Amino acid sequence: MIFLVLLLIVAVAMAVISYNALQKQGQNVREKASNTQVAISKKLTLINQLIDVVKNYQEGEQLVQLKISQDATTGNLANSYQQTGAIMAAVQGIADKFPNLKASEQYHRLVDSIQQCEQNIQDCREKYNYAVKEYNTRRSKIPTVFFAKTMGFPEAPYLQFDISGNQDVTSLQAFKTDDGERLQQLLSGAGSKIAGLASQAGKAGADLVDKIRELPDKNQTKN
């Protein structure tokens, strides 16, 4: 019985260690996703400014302002990035029709800033994917793999873009990890089990003592 209590204590300790490690790396994944979202939002803002410049040269061209979202899920990031690629292609097509627009200093300044944002987005994406790799690797290791899903730590999705910015956003899901509730439930359940086993062990010990006391004394047997 004591062995079972010790075994359960060791299992709980391993689960807590795994939980803390996954929580830390999961937070890093969310932070990198947020940084990528900020970089894409900056690009969206610059593209909207570029759209305003284009409209000043040709009011007949229909360009819709891009919506800037604070949603940092991989699906939303991929969708927002895809929109920037489509709009930039349309803007460049319009600029080719209007030499004055293409020669505009403001146009070139915004395009250069957008290109710098693009590089920043790719850097952020690489850092995000590296954080995902570290998290998923830790999650798949023994003994963490036995606790991860139960404690609310799903596999984190990677973020990939092709040259045109297209991605199957339906295959990407929001990455969320446990907020501590499941760990509390785990510790509460483990505490109850340990208390139960300890109680059983105590009762078994008391029964054993009573049985020993009931055994006839050797000296009395000889007499």
XYZ file of N, CA and C in Angstrom:
669
model
N 0.824 -1.207 0.000
C 0.000 0.000 0.000
C 0.864 1.266 0.000
N 1.924 1.247 0.807
C 2.832 2.397 0.857
C 3.482 2.615 -0.505
N 3.788 1.510 -1.182
C 4.396 1.604 -2.514
C 3.459 2.320 -3.481
N 2.156 2.017 -3.401
C 1.182 2.666 -4.284
C 1.095 4.162 -4.005
N 1.161 4.524 -2.722
C 1.132 5.941 -2.356
C 2.338 6.667 -2.932
N 3.525 6.062 -2.768
C 4.751 6.669 -3.296
C 4.705 6.767 -4.817
N 4.175 5.721 -5.456
C 4.072 5.713 -6.919
C 3.153 6.827 -7.406
N 2.059 7.041 -6.704
C 1.118 8.093 -7.087
C 1.734 9.471 -6.880
N 2.490 9.632 -5.798
C 3.157 10.910 -5.535
C 4.166 11.225 -6.632
N 4.933 10.207 -7.051
C 5.911 10.391 -8.131
C 5.203 10.770 -9.433
N 4.079 10.098 -9.726
C 3.328 10.388 -10.953
C 2.807 11.821 -10.952
N 2.308 12.274 -9.814
C 1.801 13.648 -9.706
C 2.939 14.650 -9.880
N 4.093 14.355 -9.262
C 5.249 15.251 -9.384
C 5.690 15.369 -10.843
N 5.719 14.237 -11.553
C 6.105 14.252 -12.968
C 5.091 15.037 -13.792
N 3.816 14.897 -13.451
C 2.773 15.625 -14.182
C 2.908 17.127 -13.970
N 3.217 17.537 -12.750
C 3.378 18.964 -12.451
C 4.580 19.538 -13.194
N 5.690 18.787 -13.215
C 6.888 19.238 -13.936
C 6.587 19.378 -15.427
N 5.900 18.378 -15.986
C 5.531 18.424 -17.404
C 4.594 19.592 -17.679
N 3.652 19.823 -16.775
C 2.690 20.917 -16.933
C 3.406 22.260 -16.976
N 4.310 22.480 -16.041
C 5.028 23.759 -15.979
C 5.861 23.995 -17.234
N 6.522 22.925 -17.721
C 7.352 23.053 -18.925
C 6.491 23.376 -20.146
N 5.362 22.671 -20.296
C 4.474 22.915 -21.433
C 3.818 24.288 -21.343
N 3.481 24.704 -20.144
C 2.872 26.021 -19.965
C 3.833 27.128 -20.404
N 5.103 26.973 -20.038
C 6.119 27.961 -20.406
C 6.327 27.992 -21.918
N 6.459 26.815 -22.530
C 6.694 26.773 -23.978
C 5.440 27.139 -24.753
N 4.267 26.804 -24.216
C 3.019 27.200 -24.861
C 2.853 28.711 -24.869
N 3.253 29.343 -23.782
C 3.213 30.803 -23.709
C 4.154 31.417 -24.737
N 5.292 30.783 -24.950
C 6.250 31.264 -25.950
C 5.654 31.174 -27.353
N 4.922 30.090 -27.625
C 4.259 29.938 -28.926
C 3.240 31.055 -29.130
N 2.440 31.326 -28.109
C 1.423 32.387 -28.224
C 2.068 33.759 -28.392
N 3.188 33.966 -27.715
C 3.900 35.248 -27.847
C 4.414 35.438 -29.267
N 4.984 34.375 -29.845
C 5.502 34.464 -31.215
C 4.358 34.657 -32.210
N 3.206 34.038 -31.957
C 2.041 34.231 -32.828
C 1.564 35.679 -32.757
N 1.592 36.250 -31.558
C 1.192 37.647 -31.387
C 2.141 38.582 -32.123
N 3.441 38.285 -32.070
C 4.423 39.107 -32.789
C 4.181 39.053 -34.296
N 3.827 37.868 -34.793
C 3.531 37.720 -36.219
C 2.284 38.516 -36.586
N 1.281 38.479 -35.704
C 0.050 39.234 -35.940
C 0.326 40.735 -35.998
N 1.204 41.222 -35.118
C 1.559 42.648 -35.105
C 2.252 43.031 -36.411
N 3.159 42.161 -36.874
C 3.886 42.437 -38.119
C 2.935 42.483 -39.312
N 1.984 41.543 -39.360
C 1.017 41.523 -40.457
C 0.086 42.736 -40.374
N -0.312 43.114 -39.166
C -1.181 44.289 -38.992
C -0.486 45.561 -39.478
N 0.807 45.656 -39.218
C 1.570 46.818 -39.688
C 1.579 46.866 -41.214
N 1.728 45.692 -41.828
C 1.710 45.637 -43.291
C 0.330 46.024 -43.819
N -0.716 45.558 -43.149
C -2.075 45.915 -43.562
C -2.297 47.425 -43.487
N -1.796 48.042 -42.422
C -1.936 49.494 -42.261
C -1.249 50.247 -43.396
N -0.042 49.815 -43.735
C 0.703 50.467 -44.820
C 0.015 50.262 -46.167
N -0.543 49.074 -46.374
C -1.249 48.811 -47.631
C -2.496 49.687 -47.731
N -3.192 49.875 -46.621
C -4.365 50.767 -46.635
C -3.964 52.199 -46.977
N -2.812 52.629 -46.478
C -2.301 53.960 -46.831
C -1.969 54.023 -48.323
N -1.425 52.931 -48.831
C -1.093 52.873 -50.260
C -2.365 52.903 -51.106
N -3.412 52.243 -50.632
C -4.692 52.258 -51.337
C -5.235 53.688 -51.437
N -5.102 54.451 -50.360
C -5.550 55.849 -50.378
C -4.772 56.665 -51.409
N -3.474 56.390 -51.523
C -2.647 57.096 -52.508
C -3.106 56.751 -53.922
N -3.375 55.474 -54.153
C -3.812 55.028 -55.483
C -5.151 55.672 -55.845
N -6.060 55.757 -54.880
C -7.378 56.347 -55.140
C -7.272 57.818 -55.530
N -6.250 58.496 -55.051
C -6.057 59.905 -55.410
C -5.701 60.069 -56.881
N -5.116 59.028 -57.457
C -4.725 59.096 -58.865
C -5.831 58.580 -59.770
N -6.618 57.634 -59.270
C -7.669 57.067 -60.109
C -8.848 56.661 -59.231
N -9.857 57.512 -59.181
C -11.001 57.251 -58.318
C -11.839 56.082 -58.810
N -11.733 55.772 -60.077
C -12.549 54.697 -60.634
C -12.097 53.310 -60.217
N -10.869 53.185 -59.750
C -10.356 51.876 -59.346
C -10.945 51.489 -57.990
N -11.522 50.309 -57.924
C -12.165 49.832 -56.705
C -11.190 48.986 -55.884
N -10.717 49.571 -54.791
C -9.847 48.849 -53.864
C -10.448 48.954 -52.470
N -10.660 47.826 -51.858
C -11.291 47.788 -50.538
C -10.227 47.827 -49.452
N -10.463 48.671 -48.453
C -9.542 48.747 -47.325
C -9.510 47.402 -46.589
N -8.307 46.999 -46.204
C -8.148 45.730 -45.505
C -8.505 45.887 -44.033
N -9.187 44.884 -43.497
C -9.576 44.895 -42.090
C -8.416 44.399 -41.232
N -8.098 45.165 -40.212
C -7.010 44.794 -39.303
C -7.610 44.094 -38.092
N -7.206 42.837 -37.893
C -7.743 42.029 -36.801
C -6.692 41.812 -35.720
N -7.165 41.666 -34.481
C -6.276 41.374 -33.360
C -6.221 39.872 -33.078
N -6.880 39.088 -33.922
C -6.911 37.638 -33.754
C -5.583 37.043 -34.207
N -4.867 36.400 -33.284
C -3.536 35.872 -33.595
C -3.549 34.373 -33.857
N -4.726 33.796 -34.170
C -4.747 32.381 -34.518
C -4.088 32.188 -35.876
N -3.536 30.997 -36.089
C -2.814 30.751 -37.338
C -3.727 30.864 -38.550
N -4.996 30.473 -38.389
C -5.931 30.590 -39.499
C -6.140 32.033 -39.911
N -6.300 32.920 -38.939
C -6.498 34.338 -39.237
C -5.232 34.968 -39.801
N -4.070 34.579 -39.265
C -2.806 35.116 -39.773
C -2.623 34.764 -41.243
N -2.903 33.501 -41.574
C -2.752 33.064 -42.962
C -3.725 33.795 -43.878
N -4.962 33.985 -43.400
C -5.974 34.669 -44.204
C -5.613 36.135 -44.429
N -5.140 36.802 -43.356
C -4.752 38.212 -43.481
C -3.573 38.371 -44.430
N -2.614 37.462 -44.307
C -1.437 37.530 -45.167
C -1.829 37.316 -46.627
N -2.750 36.400 -46.853
C -3.210 36.133 -48.216
C -3.858 37.378 -48.822
N -4.609 38.120 -48.013
C -5.245 39.348 -48.504
C -4.207 40.388 -48.926
N -3.115 40.490 -48.169
C -2.087 41.479 -48.513
C -1.468 41.167 -49.868
N -1.273 39.877 -50.146
C -0.691 39.491 -51.431
C -1.598 39.852 -52.592
N -2.909 39.621 -52.419
C -3.868 39.914 -53.488
C -3.975 41.415 -53.737
N -4.032 42.204 -52.670
C -4.155 43.656 -52.814
C -2.904 44.261 -53.439
N -1.737 43.800 -53.021
C -0.490 44.337 -53.570
C -0.387 44.059 -55.066
N -0.852 42.888 -55.479
C -0.843 42.564 -56.909
C -1.764 43.518 -57.670
N -2.924 43.829 -57.082
C -3.864 44.752 -57.723
C -3.294 46.165 -57.784
N -2.652 46.609 -56.706
C -2.065 47.953 -56.659
C -0.960 48.098 -57.698
N -0.111 47.099 -57.803
C 0.978 47.150 -58.778
C 0.441 47.173 -60.205
N -0.677 46.459 -60.414
C -1.296 46.482 -61.739
C -1.821 47.868 -62.085
N -2.399 48.554 -61.097
C -2.897 49.916 -61.310
C -1.739 50.882 -61.542
N -0.672 50.720 -60.775
C 0.492 51.609 -60.905
C 1.100 51.520 -62.296
N 1.039 50.336 -62.894
C 1.582 50.177 -64.249
C 0.780 50.994 -65.268
N -0.487 51.257 -64.951
C -1.339 52.018 -65.862
C -1.127 53.526 -65.730
N -0.577 53.948 -64.590
C -0.430 55.377 -64.319
C 1.024 55.694 -63.970
N 1.805 56.142 -64.947
C 3.230 56.451 -64.731
C 3.459 57.468 -63.614
N 2.573 58.447 -63.500
C 2.737 59.455 -62.447
C 2.647 58.829 -61.050
N 1.751 57.865 -60.919
C 1.616 57.157 -59.640
C 2.873 56.340 -59.345
N 3.350 55.650 -60.355
C 4.522 54.797 -60.174
C 5.768 55.615 -59.868
N 5.798 56.867 -60.342
C 6.951 57.740 -60.103
C 6.816 58.533 -58.805
N 5.683 58.407 -58.149
C 5.431 59.169 -56.925
C 6.371 58.746 -55.794
N 6.923 59.738 -55.117
C 7.820 59.459 -53.985
C 7.062 58.780 -52.846
N 5.838 59.215 -52.614
C 5.027 58.625 -51.553
C 4.726 57.154 -51.852
N 4.452 56.865 -53.128
C 4.187 55.489 -53.548
C 5.400 54.605 -53.271
N 6.574 55.065 -53.681
C 7.795 54.276 -53.494
C 8.138 54.118 -52.011
N 7.889 55.175 -51.240
C 8.183 55.093 -49.802
C 7.316 54.034 -49.130
N 6.037 54.012 -49.487
C 5.132 53.028 -48.903
C 5.465 51.611 -49.365
N 5.796 51.469 -50.644
C 6.154 50.143 -51.170
C 7.407 49.614 -50.478
N 8.397 50.485 -50.279
C 9.623 50.069 -49.580
C 9.317 49.648 -48.142
N 8.457 50.401 -47.479
C 8.089 50.065 -46.096
C 7.340 48.736 -46.036
N 6.498 48.501 -47.022
C 5.753 47.237 -47.086
C 6.700 46.063 -47.301
N 7.705 46.256 -48.145
C 8.693 45.197 -48.374
C 9.489 44.894 -47.103
N 9.801 45.932 -46.334
C 10.482 45.720 -45.056
C 9.586 44.955 -44.083
N 8.302 45.280 -44.095
C 7.345 44.553 -43.255
C 7.275 43.086 -43.655
N 7.352 42.855 -44.960
C 7.307 41.480 -45.458
C 8.459 40.660 -44.893
N 9.647 41.248 -44.864
C 10.809 40.552 -44.308
C 10.617 40.294 -42.816
N 10.046 41.272 -42.135
C 9.784 41.120 -40.702
C 8.764 40.018 -40.442
N 7.758 39.935 -41.302
C 6.743 38.884 -41.172
C 7.380 37.509 -41.311
N 8.262 37.362 -42.296
C 8.921 36.071 -42.505
C 9.811 35.714 -41.316
N 10.489 36.708 -40.755
C 11.325 36.460 -39.573
C 10.458 36.018 -38.392
N 9.340 36.697 -38.206
C 8.422 36.344 -37.114
C 7.841 34.947 -37.318
N 7.515 34.632 -38.560
C 6.959 33.307 -38.859
C 7.970 32.214 -38.541
N 9.243 32.436 -38.904
C 10.281 31.447 -38.617
C 10.451 31.250 -37.110
N 10.415 32.349 -36.358
C 10.543 32.255 -34.898
C 9.335 31.541 -34.297
N 8.159 31.803 -34.863
C 6.951 31.127 -34.391
C 7.053 29.625 -34.634
N 7.439 29.245 -35.846
C 7.539 27.823 -36.176
C 8.610 27.120 -35.351
N 9.680 27.832 -35.013
C 10.720 27.248 -34.159
C 10.158 27.002 -32.754
N 9.380 27.968 -32.254
C 8.756 27.802 -30.938
C 7.771 26.637 -30.953
N 7.039 26.489 -32.051
C 6.108 25.369 -32.201
C 6.863 24.041 -32.197
N 7.984 24.000 -32.903
C 8.788 22.778 -32.950
C 9.276 22.392 -31.559
N 9.769 23.372 -30.797
C 10.257 23.110 -29.439
C 9.116 22.611 -28.550
N 7.968 23.234 -28.673
C 6.809 22.850 -27.856
C 6.338 21.443 -28.211
N 6.144 21.182 -29.508
C 5.649 19.871 -29.937
C 6.636 18.759 -29.612
N 7.941 19.068 -29.707
C 8.955 18.068 -29.363
C 8.871 17.720 -27.885
N 8.771 18.734 -27.044
C 8.644 18.501 -25.600
C 7.359 17.737 -25.289
N 6.304 18.091 -25.983
C 5.006 17.457 -25.744
C 5.023 15.975 -26.089
N 5.804 15.587 -27.087
C 5.812 14.201 -27.559
C 6.789 13.305 -26.804
N 7.563 13.893 -25.890
C 8.540 13.100 -25.143
C 7.885 12.375 -23.968
N 8.485 11.246 -23.605
C 8.048 10.505 -22.430
C 8.680 11.144 -21.195
N 7.973 11.372 -20.104
C 6.581 10.953 -19.831
C 5.536 12.011 -20.186
N 5.989 13.169 -20.727
C 5.059 14.276 -20.978
C 3.906 13.865 -21.884
N 4.191 13.001 -22.863
C 3.170 12.598 -23.824
C 1.978 11.935 -23.135
N 2.202 11.332 -21.964
C 1.117 10.669 -21.251
C 0.200 11.663 -20.526
N 0.706 12.876 -20.271
C -0.066 13.865 -19.519
C -0.584 15.013 -20.388
N 0.072 15.273 -21.512
C -0.173 16.498 -22.284
C -1.643 16.712 -22.648
N -2.244 15.731 -23.297
C -3.622 15.895 -23.761
C -4.585 16.027 -22.590
N -4.367 15.221 -21.562
C -5.243 15.255 -20.391
C -5.196 16.607 -19.695
N -4.021 17.234 -19.689
C -3.846 18.511 -19.005
C -4.184 19.710 -19.886
N -4.666 19.464 -21.098
C -5.123 20.570 -21.946
C -4.054 21.199 -22.806
N -3.094 20.394 -23.287
C -2.032 20.922 -24.145
C -2.059 20.196 -25.493
N -2.780 20.755 -26.484
C -2.853 20.127 -27.804
C -1.579 20.380 -28.605
N -1.452 19.689 -29.714
C -0.314 19.932 -30.608
C -0.486 21.303 -31.258
N 0.595 22.074 -31.318
C 0.534 23.422 -31.893
C 0.685 23.354 -33.414
N -0.081 24.163 -34.163
C 0.000 24.144 -35.628
C 1.134 25.023 -36.151
N 1.757 24.581 -37.230
C 2.793 25.384 -37.893
C 2.126 26.422 -38.795
N 2.883 27.448 -39.139
C 2.385 28.513 -40.015
C 3.283 28.588 -41.236
N 2.706 28.299 -42.411
C 3.478 28.295 -43.650
C 2.768 29.136 -44.700
N 3.557 29.884 -45.481
C 3.029 30.655 -46.603
C 3.791 30.256 -47.857
N 3.086 30.215 -48.990
C 3.811 30.062 -50.242
C 4.101 31.456 -50.802
N 4.681 31.518 -51.984
C 5.103 32.803 -52.544
C 3.940 33.772 -52.686
N 2.766 33.258 -53.047
C 1.609 34.127 -53.263
C 0.880 34.460 -51.968
N 1.306 33.826 -50.872
C 0.651 34.081 -49.596
C -0.554 33.193 -49.365
N -0.717 32.152 -50.195
C -1.872 31.276 -50.064
C -1.613 30.164 -49.056
N -2.646 29.770 -48.362
C -2.561 28.650 -47.438
C -3.964 28.144 -47.184
N -4.070 26.837 -46.967
C -5.366 26.262 -46.655
C -5.704 26.589 -45.206
N -6.400 27.699 -45.011
C -6.667 28.166 -43.651
C -7.640 27.256 -42.915
N -8.385 26.428 -43.639
C -9.328 25.539 -42.966
C -8.608 24.453 -42.183
N -7.337 24.211 -42.514
C -6.584 23.166 -41.819
C -5.913 23.691 -40.562
N -6.012 24.994 -40.321
C -5.356 25.598 -39.170
C -6.374 25.889 -38.077
N -5.993 25.593 -36.851
C -6.893 25.788 -35.735
C -6.266 26.707 -34.705
N -7.092 27.240 -33.848
C -6.599 28.096 -32.771
C -5.794 27.266 -31.786
N -4.701 27.837 -31.296
C -3.853 27.142 -30.329
C -4.149 27.685 -28.945
N -4.703 26.840 -28.098
C -5.013 27.228 -26.730
C -4.486 26.165 -25.780
N -3.989 26.613 -24.642
C -3.505 25.684 -23.622
C -4.292 25.895 -22.338
N -4.120 24.976 -21.408
C -4.868 25.017 -20.153
C -4.526 26.265 -19.347
N -5.516 26.796 -18.649
C -5.305 27.996 -17.839
C -5.058 27.681 -16.368
N -4.885 26.403 -16.051
C -4.596 25.998 -14.677
C -5.710 25.186 -14.049
N -6.891 25.215 -14.662
C -8.038 24.516 -14.085
C -7.818 23.010 -14.059
N -7.283 22.472 -15.163
C -7.085 21.024 -15.216
C -6.012 20.561 -14.241
N -4.986 21.395 -14.056
C -3.948 21.040 -13.087
C -4.539 20.999 -11.687
N -5.405 21.944 -11.368
C -6.048 21.948 -10.059
C -6.911 20.706 -9.877
N -7.616 20.319 -10.940
C -8.430 19.113 -10.870
C -7.556 17.881 -10.671
N -6.413 17.859 -11.386
C -5.491 16.731 -11.266
C -4.948 16.624 -9.846
N -4.506 17.754 -9.298
C -3.941 17.749 -7.947
C -5.002 17.400 -6.908
N -6.217 17.906 -7.125
C -7.297 17.610 -6.193
C -7.629 16.124 -6.200
N -7.708 15.554 -7.421
C -7.996 14.128 -7.533
C -6.885 13.272 -6.963
N -5.645 13.683 -7.242
C -4.502 12.925 -6.732
C -4.442 13.007 -5.213
N -4.754 14.196 -4.672
C -4.752 14.357 -3.218
C -5.769 13.447 -2.557
N -6.939 13.338 -3.179
C -7.980 12.465 -2.634
C -7.548 11.007 -2.676
N -6.902 10.618 -3.791
C -6.445 9.233 -3.909
C -5.357 8.918 -2.893
N -4.419 9.872 -2.735
C -3.337 9.664 -1.766
C -3.909 9.554 -0.358
N -4.869 10.423 -0.032
C -5.493 10.378 1.289
C -6.225 9.059 1.492
N -6.898 8.592 0.424
C -7.612 7.323 0.515
C -6.676 6.155 0.727
N -5.574 6.152 -0.044
C -4.595 5.073 0.107
C -3.935 5.118 1.477
N -3.651 6.324 1.944
C -3.033 6.462 3.263
C -3.977 5.963 4.347
N -5.271 6.267 4.181
C -6.261 5.804 5.148
C -6.350 4.289 5.147
N -6.323 3.706 3.930
C -6.367 2.252 3.826
C -5.133 1.621 4.443
N -3.981 2.279 4.195
C -2.737 1.758 4.760
C -2.772 1.824 6.281
N -3.304 2.938 6.815
C -3.403 3.077 8.266
C -4.333 2.042 8.867
N -5.447 1.796 8.193
C -6.397 0.807 8.680
C -5.804 -0.590 8.638
N -5.076 -0.870 7.533
C -4.441 -2.184 7.417
C -3.406 -2.376 8.514
N -2.661 -1.299 8.816
C -1.659 -1.380 9.879
C -2.302 -1.612 11.229
N -3.414 -0.928 11.488
C -4.118 -1.099 12.762
C -4.671 -2.508 12.897
N -5.210 -3.035 11.797
C -5.722 -4.410 11.827
C -4.607 -5.399 12.114
N -3.434 -5.129 11.518
C -2.301 -6.025 11.737
C -1.869 -6.008 13.197
N -1.852 -4.819 13.794
C -1.480 -4.702 15.213
C -2.479 -5.452 16.089
N -3.766 -5.314 15.782
C -4.793 -6.011 16.564
C -4.627 -7.519 16.466
N -4.294 -8.003 15.271
C -4.120 -9.441 15.097
C -2.913 -9.943 15.877
N -1.857 -9.123 15.880
C -0.659 -9.517 16.631
C -0.971 -9.591 18.119
N -1.760 -8.644 18.607
C -2.125 -8.633 20.023
C -2.991 -9.828 20.397
N -3.768 -10.299 19.420
C -4.651 -11.431 19.685
C -3.915 -12.758 19.720
N -2.678 -12.787 19.194
C -1.910 -14.030 19.215
C -1.603 -14.419 20.649
N -1.683 -15.718 20.999
C -1.400 -16.156 22.373
C 0.057 -15.950 22.725
N 0.297 -15.508 23.977
C 1.666 -15.298 24.438
C 2.371 -16.640 24.567
N 3.631 -16.723 24.141
C 4.381 -17.983 24.165
C 4.536 -18.511 25.578
N 4.772 -17.599 26.547
C 4.958 -18.028 27.931
C 3.681 -18.644 28.482
N 2.527 -18.020 28.113
C 1.265 -18.572 28.571
C 1.011 -19.934 27.959
N 1.450 -20.133 26.710
C 1.248 -21.408 26.025
C 2.045 -22.512 26.704
N 3.281 -22.173 27.120
C 4.125 -23.179 27.779
C 3.536 -23.602 29.115
N 2.960 -22.660 29.862
C 2.366 -22.988 31.148
C 1.082 -23.803 30.954
